[in-house]
Short mmCIF file of C-alpha atoms in Angstrom, two decimals:
data_model
loop_
_atom_site.label_atom_id
_atom_site.label_comp_id
_atom_site.label_asym_id
_atom_site.label_seq_id
_atom_site.Cartn_x
_atom_site.Cartn_y
_atom_site.Cartn_z
CA MET A 1 34.25 -86.47 -2.74
CA GLY A 2 35.09 -83.80 -0.26
CA LYS A 3 31.94 -82.02 -1.01
CA GLY A 4 29.78 -85.28 -0.36
CA ALA A 5 31.64 -85.92 2.70
CA ALA A 6 30.94 -82.51 4.05
CA LEU A 7 27.35 -82.82 3.12
CA SER A 8 27.19 -86.17 4.90
CA ASN A 9 28.83 -84.84 7.87
CA GLY A 10 26.25 -81.85 7.87
CA VAL A 11 23.25 -84.28 7.78
CA VAL A 12 24.77 -86.51 10.45
CA LYS A 13 25.26 -83.42 12.66
CA LYS A 14 21.69 -82.22 12.11
CA ILE A 15 20.32 -85.77 12.97
CA ILE A 16 22.28 -85.96 16.15
CA LEU A 17 21.07 -82.43 17.24
CA SER A 18 17.57 -83.43 16.44
CA TYR A 19 17.84 -86.58 18.64
CA THR A 20 19.57 -84.50 21.37
CA TYR A 21 16.56 -82.09 21.39
CA VAL A 22 14.03 -84.98 21.42
CA ALA A 23 16.07 -86.53 24.38
CA ILE A 24 16.06 -83.22 26.27
CA TRP A 25 12.36 -82.77 25.82
CA ILE A 26 11.54 -86.35 26.84
CA PHE A 27 13.69 -86.09 29.90
CA LEU A 28 12.17 -83.02 31.08
CA SER A 29 8.53 -83.80 30.38
CA PHE A 30 9.13 -87.12 32.14
CA THR A 31 10.71 -85.32 35.23
CA VAL A 32 7.78 -82.82 35.50
CA ILE A 33 5.06 -85.39 35.35
CA VAL A 34 6.79 -87.63 37.80
CA TYR A 35 7.84 -84.77 40.18
CA ASN A 36 4.09 -83.37 40.13
CA LYS A 37 2.92 -86.81 41.00
CA TYR A 38 5.49 -87.07 43.90
CA ILE A 39 4.43 -83.70 45.35
CA LEU A 40 0.57 -84.08 44.97
CA ASP A 41 0.40 -87.86 45.97
CA ARG A 42 -0.75 -88.13 49.50
CA LYS A 43 1.48 -91.36 49.91
CA LEU A 44 4.73 -89.58 48.73
CA TYR A 45 5.40 -85.86 49.43
CA GLY A 46 1.74 -85.44 50.51
CA TRP A 47 0.90 -81.94 49.29
CA PRO A 48 -2.56 -82.44 47.57
CA PHE A 49 -2.98 -78.88 46.48
CA PRO A 50 -3.06 -78.70 42.67
CA ILE A 51 -4.30 -75.22 42.24
CA SER A 52 -1.43 -73.77 44.54
CA LEU A 53 1.21 -75.91 42.75
CA THR A 54 0.01 -74.56 39.40
CA MET A 55 0.06 -71.15 40.68
CA ILE A 56 3.67 -71.60 41.79
CA HIS A 57 4.55 -72.60 38.31
CA MET A 58 2.80 -69.87 36.83
CA THR A 59 4.59 -67.10 38.93
CA PHE A 60 7.83 -68.78 38.39
CA CYS A 61 7.33 -69.07 34.67
CA SER A 62 5.88 -65.60 34.03
CA SER A 63 8.84 -64.02 36.20
CA LEU A 64 11.55 -65.82 34.19
CA ALA A 65 9.71 -65.17 30.88
CA PHE A 66 9.49 -61.29 31.72
CA LEU A 67 13.14 -61.50 32.35
CA LEU A 68 13.96 -63.28 28.94
CA VAL A 69 11.57 -61.00 26.92
CA ARG A 70 12.18 -57.63 28.41
CA VAL A 71 15.49 -57.47 30.21
CA PHE A 72 17.66 -60.03 28.54
CA LYS A 73 15.79 -59.71 25.23
CA VAL A 74 16.55 -63.40 24.38
CA VAL A 75 13.16 -63.44 22.17
CA GLU A 76 11.28 -60.39 20.60
CA PRO A 77 7.87 -59.67 22.21
CA VAL A 78 4.85 -59.90 19.84
CA SER A 79 2.97 -56.62 19.27
CA LEU A 80 -0.43 -57.15 20.68
CA SER A 81 -3.34 -54.79 21.00
CA ARG A 82 -5.59 -54.52 24.07
CA ASN A 83 -8.41 -55.76 21.99
CA VAL A 84 -6.33 -58.79 20.87
CA TYR A 85 -5.10 -59.48 24.30
CA LEU A 86 -8.77 -59.50 25.88
CA THR A 87 -10.55 -61.35 22.94
CA CYS A 88 -7.80 -63.93 22.08
CA ILE A 89 -5.17 -64.21 24.86
CA LEU A 90 -7.54 -64.23 27.98
CA PRO A 91 -9.75 -66.97 26.66
CA ILE A 92 -6.69 -69.18 25.97
CA GLY A 93 -5.26 -68.38 29.34
CA ALA A 94 -8.68 -69.37 31.04
CA LEU A 95 -8.78 -72.58 29.19
CA TYR A 96 -5.09 -73.36 29.94
CA SER A 97 -5.36 -72.57 33.67
CA VAL A 98 -8.34 -75.02 33.92
CA SER A 99 -6.64 -77.76 31.98
CA LEU A 100 -3.54 -77.48 34.35
CA TRP A 101 -5.56 -77.56 37.40
CA LEU A 102 -7.62 -80.39 36.39
CA SER A 103 -4.64 -82.46 35.14
CA ASN A 104 -2.53 -81.85 38.19
CA SER A 105 -5.61 -82.90 40.26
CA ALA A 106 -5.71 -86.29 38.46
CA TYR A 107 -2.27 -87.25 39.89
CA ILE A 108 -3.90 -87.34 43.51
CA TYR A 109 -6.35 -90.30 42.35
CA LEU A 110 -4.64 -92.00 39.42
CA SER A 111 -1.32 -93.74 38.58
CA VAL A 112 1.07 -92.11 36.16
CA SER A 113 0.69 -94.91 33.93
CA PHE A 114 -2.97 -94.89 33.59
CA ILE A 115 -3.00 -91.08 33.25
CA GLN A 116 -0.69 -91.35 30.15
CA MET A 117 -3.16 -93.99 28.71
CA LEU A 118 -6.18 -91.44 28.98
CA LYS A 119 -3.95 -88.78 27.51
CA ALA A 120 -4.04 -90.93 24.36
CA LEU A 121 -7.49 -89.53 23.75
CA MET A 122 -6.08 -86.05 22.90
CA PRO A 123 -6.07 -86.32 19.16
CA VAL A 124 -9.74 -87.57 19.38
CA ALA A 125 -10.75 -84.65 21.43
CA VAL A 126 -8.91 -82.10 19.14
CA TYR A 127 -10.39 -83.68 16.06
CA THR A 128 -13.72 -83.82 17.35
CA ILE A 129 -13.63 -80.04 18.69
CA GLY A 130 -12.03 -78.98 15.36
CA ILE A 131 -15.13 -80.27 13.38
CA LEU A 132 -17.54 -78.60 15.89
CA PHE A 133 -15.78 -75.20 15.20
CA LYS A 134 -15.30 -75.85 11.59
CA LYS A 135 -11.58 -76.05 11.70
CA ASP A 136 -11.47 -79.58 10.40
CA THR A 137 -13.66 -81.69 8.04
CA PHE A 138 -15.36 -84.85 8.72
CA ASN A 139 -13.56 -87.99 7.31
CA ASN A 140 -14.80 -91.47 7.62
CA SER A 141 -11.29 -92.81 7.66
CA THR A 142 -10.17 -90.33 10.42
CA MET A 143 -13.25 -90.84 12.43
CA GLY A 144 -12.56 -94.84 12.27
CA ASN A 145 -8.94 -94.01 13.44
CA MET A 146 -10.63 -91.88 16.35
CA MET A 147 -12.93 -94.76 17.39
CA ALA A 148 -10.15 -97.26 17.31
CA ILE A 149 -8.05 -95.02 19.84
CA SER A 150 -11.10 -94.41 21.93
CA VAL A 151 -11.98 -98.23 22.17
CA GLY A 152 -8.12 -98.83 23.10
CA VAL A 153 -8.35 -96.43 25.91
CA ALA A 154 -11.71 -97.75 27.12
CA ILE A 155 -9.99 -101.26 27.18
CA ALA A 156 -7.19 -99.79 29.18
CA ALA A 157 -9.73 -98.20 31.61
CA TYR A 158 -11.43 -101.55 32.07
CA GLY A 159 -8.32 -103.15 32.91
CA GLU A 160 -6.98 -100.61 35.39
CA ALA A 161 -6.31 -102.09 38.86
CA LYS A 162 -6.87 -98.97 40.79
CA TYR A 163 -9.47 -97.28 38.77
CA ASP A 164 -10.90 -94.07 40.46
CA SER A 165 -13.94 -92.51 38.75
CA TRP A 166 -13.41 -88.95 39.96
CA GLY A 167 -9.89 -89.06 38.84
CA VAL A 168 -10.67 -90.40 35.41
CA PHE A 169 -13.38 -87.62 35.14
CA LEU A 170 -10.94 -84.98 36.06
CA GLN A 171 -8.26 -86.30 33.55
CA LEU A 172 -10.78 -86.43 30.66
CA LEU A 173 -12.21 -82.96 31.49
CA ALA A 174 -8.46 -81.87 31.40
CA VAL A 175 -8.10 -83.41 27.97
CA LEU A 176 -11.20 -81.60 26.80
CA PHE A 177 -10.18 -78.25 28.06
CA GLU A 178 -6.59 -78.67 26.55
CA ALA A 179 -8.04 -79.81 23.29
CA THR A 180 -10.32 -76.77 23.27
CA ARG A 181 -7.34 -74.52 23.94
CA LEU A 182 -5.37 -75.98 21.00
CA VAL A 183 -8.18 -75.46 18.60
CA MET A 184 -8.83 -71.79 20.00
CA ILE A 185 -5.08 -71.12 19.39
CA GLN A 186 -5.91 -71.97 15.80
CA ILE A 187 -9.11 -69.93 15.53
CA LEU A 188 -8.02 -66.94 17.71
CA LEU A 189 -4.30 -66.59 16.87
CA THR A 190 -3.02 -68.52 13.93
CA SER A 191 -5.98 -67.35 11.74
CA LYS A 192 -4.90 -63.72 12.57
CA GLY A 193 -1.12 -64.31 11.78
CA ILE A 194 -0.26 -64.15 15.41
CA SER A 195 2.55 -66.77 16.29
CA LEU A 196 3.69 -67.19 19.93
CA ASN A 197 6.72 -69.47 20.92
CA PRO A 198 6.67 -71.17 24.26
CA ILE A 199 8.49 -68.20 25.68
CA THR A 200 6.25 -65.24 24.42
CA SER A 201 3.15 -67.61 25.30
CA LEU A 202 4.32 -67.64 28.75
CA TYR A 203 5.00 -63.97 28.94
CA TYR A 204 1.41 -63.33 27.79
CA VAL A 205 -0.54 -66.34 28.95
CA ALA A 206 1.11 -67.01 32.34
CA PRO A 207 -0.06 -63.84 34.22
CA SER A 208 -3.73 -64.37 32.93
CA CYS A 209 -3.45 -68.11 34.14
CA LEU A 210 -2.42 -66.76 37.65
CA VAL A 211 -5.36 -64.51 37.87
CA PHE A 212 -7.88 -67.18 36.56
CA LEU A 213 -6.34 -69.60 39.05
CA SER A 214 -6.43 -67.30 42.04
CA ILE A 215 -10.45 -67.34 41.92
CA PRO A 216 -10.81 -70.94 42.79
CA TRP A 217 -7.85 -71.02 44.89
CA ILE A 218 -9.36 -68.46 47.36
CA PHE A 219 -12.39 -70.68 47.79
CA VAL A 220 -10.95 -74.16 47.45
CA GLU A 221 -7.34 -74.33 48.78
CA LEU A 222 -6.70 -71.32 50.67
CA PRO A 223 -8.97 -72.03 53.94
CA ILE A 224 -7.22 -75.48 54.00
CA LEU A 225 -3.94 -74.17 53.73
CA ARG A 226 -4.71 -71.54 56.48
CA GLN A 227 -5.78 -74.38 58.84
CA SER A 228 -2.74 -76.48 58.35
CA SER A 229 -0.31 -74.13 60.35
CA SER A 230 2.46 -76.92 60.28
CA PHE A 231 3.16 -76.44 56.39
CA GLN A 232 6.43 -74.76 55.74
CA PHE A 233 7.28 -73.72 52.08
CA ASP A 234 10.17 -75.89 50.82
CA PHE A 235 11.98 -73.67 48.47
CA ALA A 236 14.25 -76.68 47.28
CA ILE A 237 11.25 -78.78 46.25
CA PHE A 238 8.98 -76.09 44.93
CA GLY A 239 11.83 -74.21 43.24
CA THR A 240 13.37 -77.14 41.60
CA ASN A 241 10.02 -78.23 40.42
CA SER A 242 9.13 -75.01 38.98
CA LEU A 243 12.56 -74.74 37.26
CA CYS A 244 11.91 -78.06 35.65
CA ALA A 245 8.46 -76.84 34.43
CA PHE A 246 10.17 -73.75 32.88
CA ALA A 247 12.98 -75.70 31.37
CA LEU A 248 10.36 -78.04 29.61
CA ASN A 249 8.76 -74.82 27.87
CA LEU A 250 12.37 -73.92 26.76
CA ALA A 251 12.89 -77.52 25.45
CA VAL A 252 9.53 -77.37 23.45
CA PHE A 253 10.73 -74.07 21.97
CA LEU A 254 14.07 -75.86 20.92
CA LEU A 255 12.31 -78.99 19.81
CA VAL A 256 9.64 -77.41 17.64
CA GLY A 257 11.94 -74.61 16.49
CA LYS A 258 14.59 -76.94 15.36
CA THR A 259 12.52 -80.01 14.23
CA SER A 260 8.85 -79.72 13.81
CA ALA A 261 5.57 -80.12 16.20
CA LEU A 262 4.93 -83.36 14.62
CA THR A 263 8.37 -84.63 15.89
CA MET A 264 7.25 -83.46 19.21
CA ASN A 265 4.02 -85.69 18.90
CA VAL A 266 6.10 -88.76 17.87
CA ALA A 267 8.35 -88.15 20.76
CA GLY A 268 5.44 -87.90 22.99
CA VAL A 269 4.46 -91.49 22.30
CA VAL A 270 7.89 -92.68 23.18
CA LYS A 271 7.80 -90.72 26.43
CA ASP A 272 4.41 -92.17 27.36
CA TRP A 273 5.69 -95.76 27.08
CA LEU A 274 8.65 -94.87 29.11
CA LEU A 275 6.41 -93.29 31.86
CA ILE A 276 4.23 -96.48 31.85
CA ALA A 277 7.62 -98.53 32.26
CA PHE A 278 8.82 -96.28 34.92
CA SER A 279 5.45 -96.11 36.88
CA TRP A 280 5.26 -99.96 36.78
CA SER A 281 9.13 -100.53 37.73
CA VAL A 282 9.99 -97.87 40.14
CA ILE A 283 6.77 -96.28 41.57
CA LYS A 284 5.36 -99.96 41.66
CA ASP A 285 2.06 -98.89 40.02
CA THR A 286 -0.04 -101.94 38.77
CA VAL A 287 -0.04 -102.23 35.21
CA THR A 288 -2.21 -105.08 34.05
CA PRO A 289 -2.08 -107.15 30.68
CA VAL A 290 -5.64 -105.64 29.76
CA ASN A 291 -4.15 -102.22 30.17
CA LEU A 292 -1.21 -102.95 28.01
CA ILE A 293 -3.55 -104.44 25.25
CA GLY A 294 -5.75 -101.56 25.40
CA TYR A 295 -3.01 -98.91 25.43
CA GLY A 296 -1.35 -100.78 22.50
CA LEU A 297 -4.45 -100.52 20.45
CA ALA A 298 -4.65 -96.77 21.14
CA PHE A 299 -0.92 -96.33 20.62
CA LEU A 300 -1.42 -97.84 17.12
CA GLY A 301 -4.26 -95.45 16.48
CA VAL A 302 -2.23 -92.64 17.41
CA ALA A 303 0.84 -93.78 15.54
CA TYR A 304 -1.34 -94.14 12.37
CA TYR A 305 -2.88 -90.60 12.98
CA ASN A 306 0.72 -88.83 13.11
CA HIS A 307 1.74 -91.03 9.88
CA LYS A 308 -1.36 -89.51 8.05
CA LYS A 309 -0.40 -86.07 9.19
CA LEU A 310 3.15 -86.51 8.25
CA GLN A 311 1.92 -87.81 4.61
CA ALA A 312 -0.33 -84.61 4.37
CA LEU A 313 2.48 -82.34 5.39
CA LYS A 314 4.85 -83.96 2.84
CA ALA A 315 2.11 -83.57 0.09
CA LYS A 316 1.60 -79.98 1.07
CA GLU A 317 5.06 -79.17 1.04
CA ALA A 318 5.59 -80.99 -2.41
CA GLN A 319 2.72 -78.80 -3.72
CA LYS A 320 4.21 -75.74 -2.29
CA LYS A 321 7.52 -76.55 -4.02
CA SER A 322 5.78 -77.46 -7.28
CA GLN A 323 3.93 -74.19 -7.24
CA GLN A 324 7.08 -72.27 -6.62
CA ALA A 325 8.82 -74.11 -9.51
CA ASP A 326 5.96 -73.31 -11.89
CA GLU A 327 6.12 -69.62 -10.80
CA GLU A 328 9.81 -69.50 -11.30
CA ALA A 329 9.54 -71.09 -14.87
CA GLY A 330 6.84 -68.70 -15.53
CA ARG A 331 8.96 -65.91 -14.61
CA LEU A 332 11.87 -67.07 -16.60
CA LEU A 333 9.75 -67.66 -19.71
CA THR A 334 8.31 -64.06 -19.34
CA GLU A 335 11.89 -62.60 -19.05
CA ARG A 336 13.15 -64.55 -22.07
CA ASP A 337 10.07 -63.52 -23.98
CA SER A 338 10.75 -59.67 -23.01
CA ASN A 339 14.39 -60.16 -23.80
CA GLY A 340 13.66 -61.51 -27.47
CA SER A 341 11.14 -58.90 -27.88
CA SER A 342 13.53 -56.05 -27.12
CA ASP A 343 16.15 -57.76 -29.14
CA GLY A 344 13.80 -57.94 -32.10
CA LYS A 345 12.91 -54.14 -31.88
CA LYS A 346 16.74 -53.31 -31.57
CA GLY A 347 17.42 -55.20 -34.87
CA ASP A 348 14.52 -53.45 -36.55
CA SER A 349 15.87 -50.19 -35.46
CA GLN A 350 19.55 -50.75 -36.81
CA ALA A 351 18.01 -51.91 -40.19
#
């Protein structure tokens, strides 16, 4: 009974910790999105410079990642050759920089709620690009699921009260670049056995993002910033905003490390609904019934997609355990046969 109680307490503790990690991640992800919207929106803080904001984040995050990896040695650096860095890390850094630039730009034109609805297309983009790069196989059932998500997002877009074509284009392009980045991570890193957690990812990728972002920044935003002599760098605003962005990466590190990437996907769906509710109730963004019907359909599609992934993961895990059990049984059988053989030889020699 004592053993059962101890086991039960251990399970309860694990569940509580898992929910705590999920809650922290949702809170920080929520905070970063709303904070970015506040800074970039012309009607709020009024600093519509998405490249500059992303560069501030990358400078802050790469500096802290360097301290955690090289000075405090919280995580071990991954051994990467120059060739791997140039052919694998730099392309991922380029895709990530463009994805962040475009997604932050969308906050200038679109509401927080509508952006979350458009982001529901991420599984569609990842699956389609995965097929194009032969990292995934075409499946009629999965494609039907992807079509349902796409139709749901289209209905949500049709019902959007403050629809902006340029903002939608920017967000869809951001989804495309982010999906390509995720597939490229599989092709360029995972297939080579290179695994980067969020801290080492920042350590290697953030500096390259900074370099890539500086190119459009020089031509697009720097001339405007030079003309606006009234601007004073607000250390409190940009410092806390960057700290939240870095803390979010730490939360991802904890959440994925202690639970799974799938848990983060499911938590992301909860976060999106909370953001839509917050956007409607606090920021006073207009959310129409057609918006909700469309996003509801997309949500069901994403939920089903995550369910199928979970089932596939469980099947793979069960197959792995079965294989290990078979190997263990084979090993024990071999040992028994070998022991029986040696005992027989021993008896013959004694006779």
